[in-house]
Amino acid sequence: MPYTRFILLIGSLLLLAFTSCTQTESKGALEAGERMKVVTTTSILKDAVKNIIGSTADVESIMGSGVDPHLYKATQGDLQKLTDADVVIYNGLHLEGKMGEVLEKLSRQKTVVAGAESIAEEKLKRSPQYKDSHDPHVWFDVTLWKEVVQHLSQELQQKDPANAKVYQQNTAAYLQKLDELHQWVEQEIQSIPAEQRILITAHDAFGYFGDAYNIQVRGLQGISTVSEFGLQDVSSLVNFISQNKIKAVFVESSVSPKAIEAVVIGSEQKGHNVKIGGTLYSDALGEDGTPEGTYAGMVRHNVNTIVSSLK
């Protein structure tokens, strides 16, 4: 049995052991006075939940800053956190990779919500990399992320009806901020001359961003960092950069910079100098307490970095 399958089997057995040693979890609503505990997979989802619940409930994520969810393997401590939670929230659309099977088992015991899978299928991007799959990076279109926030809010209100009114008020205020953020992103990206509006990153995480804000995007790897790039991928991207006289390419906080560094070197060898325009946050937020540690702050950082390098 391959090592990764063995680890997954052990993780699943541990999860079943945890759940069998505790009382059966109810998928129903909490009693009045109970403080809801929410556990999310990614920091991006944690921020969404924080904006919904405020200080009324507790939330934590099992993946921190700079963590690649495509490659993440749950630890025994993660499994305990998931088991202890009243609500577990994950992105879905295969973002969490192998954790999907663990989350499916957990859903038999408690409330488990796949945020991105609430979006209508016709709004999702098909993955050219995996048959019958969709691009999971929906948060790069702020209007789609609003839909996820609304869905999460409804689920949390059902779980904690005693605080539903608070969650409704918090959600309405946050959605207004997201409307303003969406309009700001549109204006900023449109300030880049059309012929220079090409975004190149380590992996193809920005497809929704490109569609929503009218900027062409290219990634060296596919929508999942599980796939590896080869010399042909680098050569093809180098040719594209040289032909289009692209000024800058970008590394990502949760992906090794080696791939993009290879593209920069290859471009120089073809006589075209392209710079690394900065670091973008793709699959994880920045550190807690920093501007990039929130969803809105991450989006603003990315847009400012892109505009300043491509304009």
Coordinates of C-alpha atoms in Angstrom, one line a residue:
M1 CA 0.0 0.0 0.0
P2 CA 1.5 3.4 -1.0
Y3 CA 2.7 5.5 2.0
T4 CA 0.2 8.3 1.4
R5 CA -2.8 5.9 1.3
F6 CA -1.5 4.3 4.5
I7 CA -1.3 7.7 6.3
L8 CA -4.9 8.5 5.1
L9 CA -6.1 5.1 6.4
I10 CA -4.5 5.7 9.8
G11 CA -6.0 9.2 9.9
S12 CA -9.5 7.9 9.1
L13 CA -9.2 5.2 11.8
L14 CA -8.1 7.8 14.3
L15 CA -11.1 10.0 13.4
L16 CA -13.4 7.1 13.9
A17 CA -11.8 6.3 17.2
F18 CA -12.2 9.9 18.4
T19 CA -15.9 10.0 17.4
S20 CA -16.6 6.6 19.0
C21 CA -15.1 7.6 22.3
T22 CA -17.3 10.7 22.6
Q23 CA -21.1 11.0 22.7
T24 CA -22.9 11.1 19.4
E25 CA -22.8 14.6 18.0
S26 CA -26.1 16.2 17.1
K27 CA -26.6 17.9 13.8
G28 CA -29.4 19.9 15.4
A29 CA -29.3 23.4 16.8
L30 CA -27.4 24.3 20.0
E31 CA -29.3 24.9 23.2
A32 CA -29.6 28.6 24.3
G33 CA -26.6 29.5 26.3
E34 CA -24.2 27.1 24.6
R35 CA -21.2 28.8 23.0
M36 CA -20.7 27.6 19.5
K37 CA -17.3 26.3 18.4
V38 CA -16.4 26.5 14.7
V39 CA -13.3 24.9 13.1
T40 CA -12.4 25.8 9.5
T41 CA -9.8 24.2 7.2
T42 CA -8.3 27.4 5.8
S43 CA -7.5 30.8 7.2
I44 CA -9.6 32.4 4.5
L45 CA -12.7 30.6 5.8
K46 CA -11.8 31.5 9.3
D47 CA -11.9 35.2 8.5
A48 CA -15.3 34.8 6.8
V49 CA -16.7 33.1 9.9
K50 CA -15.1 35.7 12.3
N51 CA -16.9 38.5 10.4
I52 CA -20.2 36.6 10.8
I53 CA -20.0 35.6 14.5
G54 CA -18.0 38.5 15.9
S55 CA -17.3 37.8 19.6
T56 CA -20.4 35.7 20.1
A57 CA -18.8 32.3 19.2
D58 CA -15.3 30.8 18.7
V59 CA -13.5 29.9 15.5
E60 CA -10.1 28.5 14.6
S61 CA -8.5 27.1 11.5
I62 CA -6.3 24.1 11.3
M63 CA -4.2 25.5 8.4
G64 CA -2.2 28.6 9.3
S65 CA -0.5 31.3 7.3
G66 CA 1.5 30.2 4.2
V67 CA 0.0 26.6 4.3
D68 CA -0.8 25.0 1.0
P69 CA -4.2 23.3 1.4
H70 CA -3.7 21.2 -1.8
L71 CA -0.9 19.3 -0.1
Y72 CA -2.0 19.5 3.6
K73 CA -2.2 16.3 5.6
A74 CA -4.3 16.4 8.8
T75 CA -2.4 15.7 12.1
Q76 CA -3.8 13.8 15.1
G77 CA -4.3 17.2 16.8
D78 CA -6.3 18.5 13.8
L79 CA -8.6 15.5 14.0
Q80 CA -9.2 16.2 17.6
K81 CA -10.1 19.8 16.9
L82 CA -12.5 18.7 14.1
T83 CA -14.1 16.2 16.4
D84 CA -14.6 18.7 19.2
A85 CA -16.1 21.4 17.0
D86 CA -19.9 22.1 16.8
V87 CA -19.5 23.1 13.1
V88 CA -16.7 22.2 10.7
I89 CA -16.4 24.4 7.6
Y90 CA -14.2 23.6 4.6
N91 CA -13.9 25.0 1.1
G92 CA -14.7 21.9 -1.0
L93 CA -14.3 21.5 -4.8
H94 CA -11.2 19.3 -3.9
L95 CA -9.2 22.2 -2.5
E96 CA -8.4 20.2 0.7
G97 CA -7.2 17.2 -1.3
K98 CA -7.0 14.0 0.7
M99 CA -8.8 15.6 3.7
G100 CA -12.0 15.3 1.7
E101 CA -12.5 11.7 2.8
V102 CA -11.9 12.5 6.4
L103 CA -14.4 15.4 6.2
E104 CA -17.0 13.1 4.6
K105 CA -16.7 10.7 7.5
L106 CA -17.0 13.5 10.0
S107 CA -20.2 14.8 8.3
R108 CA -22.0 11.7 9.6
Q109 CA -21.4 12.8 13.1
K110 CA -21.8 16.6 13.1
T111 CA -22.6 19.7 11.0
V112 CA -20.0 19.9 8.2
V113 CA -20.3 22.7 5.6
A114 CA -18.6 22.9 2.2
G115 CA -18.7 26.7 1.5
A116 CA -17.7 26.8 -2.1
E117 CA -20.0 24.0 -3.1
S118 CA -23.0 26.3 -2.4
I119 CA -22.2 28.3 -5.6
A120 CA -24.3 27.4 -8.6
E121 CA -22.4 25.1 -11.0
E122 CA -22.8 27.4 -13.9
K123 CA -20.8 30.1 -12.1
L124 CA -17.9 27.7 -11.4
K125 CA -14.9 27.3 -13.7
R126 CA -14.2 23.9 -15.1
S127 CA -10.7 22.5 -14.4
P128 CA -8.7 21.6 -17.5
Q129 CA -6.5 19.7 -15.2
Y130 CA -8.9 17.2 -13.6
K131 CA -11.9 15.7 -15.4
D132 CA -15.3 16.5 -13.9
S133 CA -13.8 19.0 -11.4
H134 CA -14.1 22.7 -10.8
D135 CA -11.5 25.3 -9.9
P136 CA -11.8 25.7 -6.1
H137 CA -10.3 29.2 -5.8
V138 CA -13.7 31.0 -5.7
W139 CA -12.6 33.7 -3.2
F140 CA -10.7 35.6 -5.9
D141 CA -14.0 36.8 -7.3
V142 CA -15.4 38.9 -4.4
T143 CA -18.9 38.6 -5.7
L144 CA -18.7 34.8 -5.5
W145 CA -17.1 35.1 -2.0
K146 CA -20.2 37.1 -0.9
E147 CA -22.3 34.0 -1.9
V148 CA -20.1 31.8 0.3
V149 CA -20.4 34.2 3.2
Q150 CA -24.2 34.3 2.9
H151 CA -24.3 30.5 2.8
L152 CA -22.1 30.2 5.9
S153 CA -24.1 32.7 7.7
Q154 CA -27.3 30.8 7.1
E155 CA -25.7 27.5 8.3
L156 CA -24.4 29.2 11.5
Q157 CA -27.8 30.8 12.2
Q158 CA -29.4 27.4 12.0
K159 CA -26.9 25.9 14.3
D160 CA -27.0 28.7 16.8
P161 CA -30.5 30.2 16.6
A162 CA -30.2 32.1 19.9
N163 CA -27.7 34.4 18.2
A164 CA -29.1 34.3 14.7
K165 CA -30.1 38.0 14.8
V166 CA -26.5 39.0 15.7
Y167 CA -25.2 36.9 12.8
Q168 CA -27.6 38.5 10.4
Q169 CA -26.6 42.0 11.4
N170 CA -22.9 41.2 11.2
T171 CA -23.3 39.5 7.8
A172 CA -25.2 42.5 6.4
A173 CA -22.4 44.8 7.5
Y174 CA -19.7 42.6 6.1
L175 CA -21.4 42.1 2.7
Q176 CA -21.6 45.9 2.3
K177 CA -17.8 46.0 2.9
L178 CA -17.3 43.3 0.3
D179 CA -19.4 45.3 -2.2
E180 CA -17.1 48.2 -1.7
L181 CA -14.0 46.0 -2.0
H182 CA -15.3 44.5 -5.3
Q183 CA -15.8 48.0 -6.8
W184 CA -12.4 49.1 -5.7
V185 CA -10.7 46.0 -7.3
E186 CA -12.5 46.7 -10.6
Q187 CA -11.3 50.3 -10.6
E188 CA -7.7 49.5 -9.8
I189 CA -7.3 46.7 -12.3
Q190 CA -8.8 48.8 -15.1
S191 CA -6.1 51.4 -14.4
I192 CA -3.5 48.9 -15.9
P193 CA -3.3 49.5 -19.7
A194 CA -5.1 46.6 -21.5
E195 CA -2.1 45.3 -23.3
Q196 CA -0.2 45.0 -20.0
R197 CA -3.1 43.4 -18.1
I198 CA -1.5 39.9 -17.9
L199 CA -1.0 38.1 -14.6
I200 CA 1.5 35.3 -14.3
T201 CA 1.8 33.3 -11.1
A202 CA 3.2 30.0 -9.8
H203 CA 0.0 28.0 -10.1
D204 CA -3.4 28.7 -11.8
A205 CA -5.2 30.0 -8.7
F206 CA -6.4 33.3 -10.2
G207 CA -8.8 32.2 -12.9
Y208 CA -11.9 33.6 -11.1
F209 CA -9.9 36.8 -10.5
G210 CA -9.2 37.1 -14.2
D211 CA -12.8 36.5 -15.3
A212 CA -14.2 38.9 -12.7
Y213 CA -11.8 41.8 -13.3
N214 CA -10.9 41.5 -16.9
I215 CA -7.2 40.5 -16.6
Q216 CA -5.6 37.6 -18.5
V217 CA -4.0 35.0 -16.1
R218 CA -1.5 32.3 -16.6
G219 CA -0.1 29.8 -14.1
L220 CA 3.0 27.6 -14.5
Q221 CA 1.2 24.8 -12.6
G222 CA -2.4 23.8 -12.8
I223 CA -5.2 24.7 -10.3
S224 CA -3.6 22.3 -7.8
T225 CA 0.0 22.4 -6.7
V226 CA -0.1 18.6 -6.5
S227 CA 0.8 18.7 -10.2
E228 CA 4.4 19.2 -11.1
F229 CA 5.7 21.5 -13.8
G230 CA 8.3 20.4 -16.4
L231 CA 10.8 21.9 -18.7
Q232 CA 8.2 22.1 -21.5
D233 CA 5.9 24.1 -19.2
V234 CA 8.7 26.5 -18.3
S235 CA 9.7 26.9 -22.0
S236 CA 6.2 27.6 -23.1
L237 CA 5.6 30.2 -20.4
V238 CA 9.0 31.9 -21.2
N239 CA 8.1 32.2 -24.8
F240 CA 4.7 33.7 -23.9
I241 CA 6.4 36.2 -21.6
S242 CA 9.0 37.2 -24.2
Q243 CA 6.5 37.5 -27.0
N244 CA 4.1 39.7 -24.9
K245 CA 7.0 41.8 -23.3
I246 CA 5.6 41.1 -19.9
K247 CA 7.1 43.3 -17.2
A248 CA 6.6 41.2 -14.1
V249 CA 5.7 37.8 -12.8
F250 CA 4.6 36.9 -9.2
V251 CA 5.5 34.4 -6.6
E252 CA 2.9 33.1 -4.1
S253 CA 3.1 32.9 -0.3
S254 CA 2.0 29.3 -0.1
V255 CA 4.0 28.0 -3.1
S256 CA 7.8 27.5 -3.5
P257 CA 9.3 30.4 -5.5
K258 CA 11.6 28.1 -7.5
A259 CA 9.1 27.7 -10.4
I260 CA 8.8 31.4 -11.0
E261 CA 12.5 31.9 -10.5
A262 CA 13.2 29.4 -13.2
V263 CA 10.9 31.3 -15.5
V264 CA 12.7 34.6 -14.8
I265 CA 16.1 32.9 -15.6
G266 CA 14.7 31.4 -18.8
S267 CA 13.4 34.8 -19.9
E268 CA 16.7 36.4 -19.3
Q269 CA 18.4 33.7 -21.5
K270 CA 16.0 34.6 -24.3
G271 CA 17.0 38.3 -24.0
H272 CA 13.9 39.5 -22.1
N273 CA 14.3 40.8 -18.6
V274 CA 11.2 40.2 -16.4
K275 CA 11.2 41.0 -12.7
I276 CA 9.5 39.3 -9.8
G277 CA 6.8 41.8 -9.0
G278 CA 6.2 40.6 -5.5
T279 CA 4.5 38.0 -3.4
L280 CA 0.7 37.3 -3.8
Y281 CA -1.4 35.6 -1.3
S282 CA -3.3 32.8 -3.0
D283 CA -4.4 29.8 -0.9
A284 CA -3.8 31.3 2.6
L285 CA -3.9 34.6 4.3
G286 CA -1.0 36.4 5.9
E287 CA -0.1 36.2 9.6
D288 CA -2.7 37.1 12.1
G289 CA -2.5 40.8 13.1
T290 CA -1.2 41.9 9.8
P291 CA -3.3 43.7 7.1
E292 CA -2.8 40.6 4.9
G293 CA -4.2 38.4 7.7
T294 CA -7.8 39.3 6.7
Y295 CA -9.5 38.5 3.5
A296 CA -10.1 42.1 2.6
G297 CA -6.5 43.0 3.4
M298 CA -5.2 40.1 1.4
V299 CA -7.2 41.2 -1.7
R300 CA -6.0 44.8 -1.3
H301 CA -2.4 43.7 -1.0
N302 CA -2.6 41.5 -4.0
V303 CA -4.3 44.2 -6.2
N304 CA -1.8 46.9 -5.1
T305 CA 1.1 44.5 -5.8
I306 CA -0.2 43.6 -9.2
V307 CA -1.1 47.2 -10.3
S308 CA 2.2 48.7 -9.1
S309 CA 4.2 46.0 -11.1
L310 CA 2.2 45.9 -14.3
K311 CA 1.1 49.5 -14.7

